[in-house]
Coordinates of C-alpha atoms in Angstrom, one line a residue:
M28 CA -0.1 0.1 -0.3
L29 CA 2.8 2.6 0.9
S30 CA 4.2 1.8 -2.3
L31 CA 1.4 2.3 -4.4
N32 CA 1.3 5.7 -2.7
C33 CA 4.6 6.4 -3.5
L34 CA 4.6 5.6 -6.8
T35 CA 1.3 7.6 -7.4
A36 CA 2.8 10.9 -5.8
E37 CA 6.1 9.9 -8.3
E38 CA 3.3 9.9 -11.1
G39 CA 1.7 12.9 -10.1
A40 CA 5.3 14.4 -10.1
T41 CA 6.2 13.2 -13.8
A42 CA 3.2 14.2 -14.8
A43 CA 3.4 17.8 -13.2
K44 CA 6.9 18.3 -14.8
R45 CA 5.5 16.8 -18.1
L46 CA 2.9 19.8 -17.8
L47 CA 5.2 22.3 -16.9
L48 CA 7.3 21.4 -20.1
I49 CA 4.6 21.6 -22.4
N50 CA 3.3 25.1 -21.2
A51 CA 7.2 26.5 -21.6
A52 CA 7.1 25.3 -25.2
E53 CA 3.8 26.6 -25.5
L54 CA 5.0 29.7 -24.4
T55 CA 8.5 30.1 -26.2
Q56 CA 6.6 29.1 -29.2
D57 CA 3.9 31.9 -28.6
R58 CA 7.0 33.9 -28.0
Y59 CA 8.6 33.1 -31.4
F60 CA 5.3 33.9 -33.9
E61 CA 5.1 36.9 -31.9
N62 CA 8.7 38.2 -32.5
T63 CA 8.2 36.7 -36.1
L64 CA 5.3 39.2 -36.6
A65 CA 6.6 42.0 -35.3
S66 CA 9.7 42.1 -36.9
K67 CA 7.9 41.1 -39.9
L68 CA 5.4 44.6 -39.6
K69 CA 9.1 46.3 -38.7
S70 CA 10.0 45.0 -41.9
K71 CA 7.4 46.1 -43.8
V72 CA 7.1 49.7 -42.4
T73 CA 10.7 50.3 -42.8
K74 CA 10.4 49.0 -46.6
E75 CA 7.1 51.7 -46.9
M76 CA 9.4 54.3 -45.4
T77 CA 12.3 53.8 -47.5
I78 CA 10.0 53.5 -50.3
N79 CA 8.6 57.1 -49.3
Q80 CA 11.7 58.7 -49.1
T81 CA 13.9 56.7 -51.9
I82 CA 11.2 57.5 -54.5
L83 CA 10.5 60.9 -53.7
K84 CA 13.0 63.1 -56.3
E85 CA 10.7 65.7 -56.8
F86 CA 8.2 68.4 -55.7
I87 CA 5.1 70.2 -57.4
L88 CA 4.5 74.1 -56.5
V89 CA 0.9 74.3 -56.1
G90 CA 1.7 78.5 -56.5
F91 CA -0.9 80.4 -57.8
S92 CA -3.4 76.9 -59.3
A93 CA -5.7 77.7 -56.3
Y94 CA -7.0 81.0 -58.6
P95 CA -7.3 79.1 -61.7
H96 CA -9.5 81.7 -63.5
V97 CA -7.0 84.6 -62.8
Q98 CA -3.6 83.0 -63.7
T99 CA -3.5 84.5 -67.6
F100 CA -4.3 87.9 -65.9
L101 CA -1.2 87.3 -63.3
F102 CA 1.1 86.0 -65.6
V103 CA 0.6 89.3 -68.1
V104 CA 0.8 91.5 -64.7
F105 CA 4.0 89.6 -63.5
F106 CA 5.4 89.4 -67.2
C107 CA 5.2 93.3 -67.4
L108 CA 6.7 93.9 -63.7
Y109 CA 9.2 91.3 -64.3
I110 CA 10.2 93.1 -67.9
L111 CA 10.6 97.0 -66.3
T112 CA 12.2 95.2 -62.9
L113 CA 14.9 94.1 -65.5
A114 CA 15.0 97.2 -67.4
G115 CA 14.8 99.2 -64.2
N116 CA 18.3 97.2 -62.9
L117 CA 20.1 97.2 -66.3
T118 CA 19.8 100.9 -66.8
I119 CA 21.2 101.7 -63.3
M120 CA 23.9 99.2 -63.9
G121 CA 24.6 100.9 -67.4
L122 CA 24.7 104.4 -66.3
T123 CA 27.1 103.8 -63.7
W124 CA 29.1 101.5 -66.1
V125 CA 29.3 104.3 -68.5
D126 CA 29.1 107.5 -66.8
R127 CA 32.6 108.0 -65.0
T128 CA 30.9 110.8 -63.0
L129 CA 29.1 108.0 -61.1
H130 CA 32.0 105.9 -60.6
T131 CA 31.9 106.5 -56.6
P132 CA 31.3 104.4 -53.8
M133 CA 27.9 105.5 -53.4
Y134 CA 26.7 104.8 -57.0
L135 CA 29.0 101.2 -57.2
F136 CA 26.6 100.0 -54.1
L137 CA 23.8 101.2 -56.2
S138 CA 25.0 99.3 -58.9
A139 CA 25.7 96.1 -56.9
L140 CA 22.5 96.2 -55.3
S141 CA 20.9 96.0 -58.9
F142 CA 22.7 93.4 -59.9
S143 CA 22.4 91.8 -57.0
E144 CA 18.2 92.2 -57.5
T145 CA 18.8 91.1 -61.2
C146 CA 19.6 87.9 -59.7
Y147 CA 17.5 87.5 -57.4
T148 CA 14.3 87.9 -59.6
L149 CA 16.4 85.3 -62.1
T150 CA 16.2 82.8 -59.2
I151 CA 12.2 82.1 -59.2
I152 CA 10.3 84.9 -61.3
P153 CA 10.5 82.8 -64.5
K154 CA 10.6 79.2 -63.2
M155 CA 6.7 81.3 -61.7
L156 CA 5.8 82.8 -64.5
A157 CA 6.1 79.0 -66.6
D158 CA 4.4 77.5 -63.9
L159 CA 1.5 79.8 -64.2
L160 CA 1.2 79.0 -68.3
D161 CA 2.0 75.1 -67.8
R162 CA 0.1 72.1 -65.8
D163 CA 3.3 70.5 -65.2
R164 CA 4.9 72.4 -62.1
R165 CA 7.1 70.0 -61.1
I166 CA 10.8 70.5 -59.7
S167 CA 13.8 68.5 -58.8
V168 CA 14.7 68.0 -55.0
T169 CA 18.3 69.1 -56.1
G170 CA 16.6 72.3 -58.6
C171 CA 14.3 73.1 -55.6
G172 CA 17.3 73.3 -53.2
L173 CA 19.5 74.9 -55.7
Q174 CA 16.6 77.7 -55.8
M175 CA 16.2 77.9 -52.4
C176 CA 20.1 78.4 -51.6
F177 CA 19.8 81.1 -54.4
F178 CA 17.1 82.9 -53.3
L179 CA 17.9 83.5 -49.5
G180 CA 21.6 84.0 -50.2
L181 CA 21.0 86.7 -52.3
G182 CA 18.1 88.3 -50.4
G183 CA 20.9 88.2 -47.5
T184 CA 23.4 90.1 -49.8
N185 CA 20.4 92.6 -50.7
C186 CA 19.8 93.3 -46.8
I187 CA 23.5 93.2 -46.2
I188 CA 24.3 95.6 -49.3
L189 CA 21.3 98.1 -47.8
T190 CA 23.1 98.2 -44.7
L191 CA 26.5 99.4 -46.6
M192 CA 25.0 101.6 -48.4
G193 CA 23.7 103.1 -44.9
Y194 CA 27.1 103.1 -43.5
D195 CA 28.9 104.9 -47.0
R196 CA 25.8 107.9 -46.2
F197 CA 26.8 107.9 -42.5
L198 CA 30.3 108.3 -43.0
A199 CA 29.8 111.0 -46.0
I200 CA 27.6 113.0 -43.8
C201 CA 28.8 112.4 -40.4
N202 CA 32.8 112.0 -41.0
P203 CA 33.0 114.3 -44.7
L204 CA 36.9 115.2 -44.0
R205 CA 38.0 111.6 -43.7
Y206 CA 35.1 110.2 -46.3
P207 CA 37.4 109.6 -49.3
L208 CA 40.3 107.8 -47.3
L209 CA 37.7 105.5 -45.8
M210 CA 35.5 104.4 -48.5
T211 CA 37.8 104.3 -51.9
N212 CA 36.3 102.1 -55.0
A213 CA 38.6 99.6 -53.3
A214 CA 37.0 99.2 -49.9
C215 CA 33.1 99.0 -51.7
G216 CA 34.4 96.7 -53.6
Q217 CA 35.8 94.3 -50.9
L218 CA 32.5 95.2 -48.7
V219 CA 30.6 94.1 -51.7
A220 CA 32.1 91.0 -51.7
S221 CA 32.1 90.4 -48.1
A222 CA 28.2 91.0 -48.6
W223 CA 27.6 88.2 -51.3
A224 CA 30.2 85.9 -48.7
G225 CA 27.9 86.8 -45.7
G226 CA 24.5 86.0 -47.6
F227 CA 25.8 83.0 -49.0
L228 CA 27.1 81.5 -45.7
I229 CA 23.8 82.0 -43.8
S230 CA 22.0 80.5 -47.1
L231 CA 24.3 77.7 -47.3
I232 CA 23.6 76.3 -43.5
E233 CA 19.9 77.4 -44.1
T234 CA 19.7 74.9 -47.3
A235 CA 22.0 72.1 -45.2
L236 CA 19.8 72.2 -42.4
I237 CA 16.6 71.7 -44.8
F238 CA 17.6 68.9 -47.4
R239 CA 20.1 66.8 -44.6
V240 CA 16.6 65.2 -44.1
S241 CA 14.5 63.1 -46.7
F242 CA 11.2 64.4 -47.8
C243 CA 8.0 62.0 -47.8
I244 CA 4.8 62.3 -49.9
P245 CA 2.9 64.5 -50.4
N246 CA 5.4 66.3 -52.4
L247 CA 3.3 69.2 -52.9
I248 CA 5.0 72.7 -52.2
R249 CA 2.2 75.1 -51.1
H250 CA 4.4 78.1 -52.9
F251 CA 4.9 79.7 -55.8
F252 CA 8.8 78.8 -55.2
C253 CA 10.7 76.8 -52.8
H254 CA 10.2 78.6 -49.9
M255 CA 12.2 77.1 -46.7
R256 CA 8.9 77.1 -44.3
A257 CA 6.7 75.3 -47.2
V258 CA 9.8 72.8 -48.1
V259 CA 10.7 71.9 -44.4
R260 CA 7.1 70.6 -43.6
L261 CA 7.5 67.9 -46.3
S262 CA 10.2 66.4 -44.1
C263 CA 9.5 62.6 -43.3
T264 CA 10.8 63.4 -39.3
D265 CA 9.6 66.0 -36.8
S266 CA 10.6 69.3 -38.5
D267 CA 9.9 71.6 -36.3
L268 CA 13.2 71.9 -34.8
T269 CA 14.8 72.8 -38.2
E270 CA 12.4 75.3 -38.8
F271 CA 12.7 77.4 -35.7
I272 CA 16.1 77.4 -36.6
V273 CA 16.2 78.5 -40.3
T274 CA 13.4 80.9 -39.3
L275 CA 15.5 82.2 -36.4
M276 CA 18.7 82.7 -38.5
S277 CA 16.5 84.6 -40.9
V278 CA 14.8 86.7 -38.7
S279 CA 18.0 87.2 -36.7
G280 CA 19.7 88.7 -40.3
L281 CA 16.7 90.7 -41.2
L282 CA 16.5 92.4 -37.8
G283 CA 20.1 93.0 -37.1
T284 CA 20.6 94.6 -40.7
F285 CA 17.6 96.4 -39.7
L286 CA 18.6 97.7 -36.5
L287 CA 22.5 98.7 -38.1
I288 CA 20.7 100.9 -41.0
S289 CA 18.6 102.5 -37.9
L290 CA 21.4 103.3 -35.8
T291 CA 23.6 104.6 -38.8
Y292 CA 20.2 107.3 -39.5
V293 CA 20.2 107.9 -35.7
F294 CA 23.8 109.2 -36.2
I295 CA 23.0 111.1 -39.7
L296 CA 19.7 112.6 -38.2
S297 CA 22.0 114.2 -35.3
S298 CA 24.7 115.3 -37.6
V299 CA 21.9 117.0 -39.9
L300 CA 20.3 118.8 -37.2
K301 CA 23.9 120.4 -36.4
I302 CA 24.1 122.0 -39.8
P303 CA 22.9 125.6 -39.4
S304 CA 21.7 126.2 -42.8
A305 CA 18.0 124.8 -44.2
E306 CA 19.9 124.5 -47.8
G307 CA 22.7 122.1 -46.0
K308 CA 20.1 120.1 -44.2
Q309 CA 17.8 119.5 -47.4
K310 CA 21.0 118.7 -49.0
A311 CA 21.9 116.0 -47.0
F312 CA 18.6 114.6 -46.6
S313 CA 18.3 114.3 -50.5
T314 CA 21.3 111.9 -50.5
C315 CA 19.7 110.0 -48.0
A316 CA 15.9 110.2 -49.4
S317 CA 15.8 107.4 -52.0
H318 CA 17.9 104.8 -49.6
L319 CA 15.8 105.1 -46.8
T320 CA 12.6 104.7 -48.9
V321 CA 14.0 101.5 -50.1
V322 CA 14.9 100.6 -47.1
I323 CA 11.3 100.9 -45.9
V324 CA 10.1 99.3 -48.7
H325 CA 12.4 96.4 -48.6
F326 CA 11.9 95.8 -44.5
G327 CA 7.9 96.3 -44.6
F328 CA 7.3 93.7 -47.1
A329 CA 10.1 91.4 -45.6
S330 CA 8.4 91.6 -42.3
I331 CA 5.3 90.2 -43.4
V332 CA 6.5 87.5 -44.4
Y333 CA 9.2 86.2 -42.0
L334 CA 7.6 87.9 -38.9
K335 CA 3.8 86.7 -39.5
P336 CA 2.7 84.4 -36.7
E337 CA 1.7 80.9 -37.5
A338 CA -1.8 81.3 -36.1
S339 CA -2.2 84.2 -38.2
G340 CA -3.5 82.3 -41.2
G341 CA -3.7 84.2 -44.5
D342 CA -2.4 82.7 -48.3
D343 CA 1.6 82.6 -48.1
T344 CA 1.6 82.6 -51.8
L345 CA -0.2 85.9 -51.5
I346 CA 1.5 87.1 -49.0
A347 CA 5.4 86.9 -50.5
V348 CA 4.3 88.4 -53.9
P349 CA 5.2 92.1 -52.1
Y350 CA 8.6 91.1 -51.1
T351 CA 9.8 88.8 -54.2
I352 CA 8.2 90.8 -57.1
I353 CA 6.5 94.3 -55.8
T354 CA 9.9 95.2 -54.0
P355 CA 12.6 94.6 -57.1
F356 CA 10.2 96.6 -59.2
L357 CA 10.4 99.4 -57.1
S358 CA 14.0 99.9 -56.0
P359 CA 15.2 101.0 -59.1
I360 CA 12.2 103.0 -59.8
I361 CA 12.9 105.0 -56.7
F362 CA 16.3 105.5 -56.7
S363 CA 16.6 106.7 -60.2
L364 CA 13.5 108.7 -60.1
R365 CA 14.6 110.3 -57.0
N366 CA 18.2 110.7 -58.1
K367 CA 19.4 113.9 -59.7
D368 CA 23.0 112.3 -60.9
M369 CA 21.4 109.6 -62.0
K370 CA 18.7 111.1 -64.2
N371 CA 21.6 113.9 -65.6
A372 CA 23.3 110.8 -67.1
F373 CA 20.3 109.4 -68.3
R374 CA 19.8 112.6 -70.4
K375 CA 23.7 112.8 -71.2
I376 CA 23.4 109.3 -72.8
I377 CA 19.7 110.1 -74.5
R378 CA 21.7 113.0 -76.1
K379 CA 24.4 111.2 -77.0
I380 CA 22.5 108.4 -79.2
V381 CA 20.3 111.1 -80.8
V382 CA 23.4 113.5 -82.0
L383 CA 24.7 109.6 -83.2
K384 CA 21.4 108.9 -85.3
K385 CA 22.0 112.7 -86.9

C-alpha cells in the first residue's frame, strides 16, 4: 500500500513536470510567433518608409493653382513687372558703368544692389511665370535646393548691401573729411564681396539644415517657389526644430541689418540737425531719401513674410508677392526718380544717342 502511494506521488510529479514542459514549449512558441510577426511588421513599415523617402525625387509647386481663373491675368501683370524690373536694374548698372561721374562708392553700391536684385528675380520669377501657363509645375529636389540657396543668399546679400549703403551715407555726412580716405572704390569692392560671402554663408547653412533629411509624400509645396517653411514641412521626421532654427536665422539677419541701418540714421539725423543752414540740411537729407525709402519698402514687406505668426492664417503665396516681385520693381524706380545724378546721366546718354543717329 505504501509502495502504491509512493508510485502515485512519483507519477503525479512526473505529470506535473510534463505539464510545465508543455506550457513552457507553448509559451516559447507563442513568443517566437510574436517576434516573427513584429519583425515582419517592422520590416514592412521600414520598407514603406524607405520607398516614400527614396522615390521622392521631385516636388510640385502648387503656386497660384488655387486661382485658376486669374492665372492668365497674373501672368501678364507679373511678366510686365518683371520686364520693367530688369530694364530698371540694367539701366542703373549701365549708367554707372558708362558715366564716369557715377564712379563713386554710393553709385557702386547702388550698381551692386541692382545686380544682386537682378539675380534675385531671375531665381524665382521665370519659373513662376512658366508655371502660370503650364500645368506641369514639377521641380526636382536638387533644383529646389539650388533655388532656395540662391533665393536666401541673394536676399541676404540685398539686406547687407542696403546696410553698407547706410554706412556709406553715415561716413559721408558724419565724417566728410575722412570719407575719401575711408570709402575708396577698392574698399567698396571689398565690402560688396563680403556682403555676397555673408549672404551665401547663411544661405548654405539654412539649405543644408533643410535638405539633410528625407522628404515624404505628399510632395506638394504650397508656394510658387521653394520657400524654406513650405519645404521643411515635407520632412519625413519631426521638422519643428529645423523650422525654428532656419526661421530664427532669417529673422535675426533681417532684424540685425535693419537695426544697424536704423542706428546709422540716428547718427545721420543728429549730424544733419547740427547743420545751421536749411539748404545744407535739405541737401544732406536728399542724398539719403531714396535709400531710406527703399529700406522702408524692403524691410516692411520682408517683415510681413518672416514675422507673420503661424496662427494668423492667410495665403503664404499671396503674402510673398510684395516681397519677391513688388520690392525689386520699386527699388530701381525709387533710386532713379529721386536721384539727380542718375537722371542727368540718363539725359546725357539720350543726347549722345540722338546725336549719333543724326
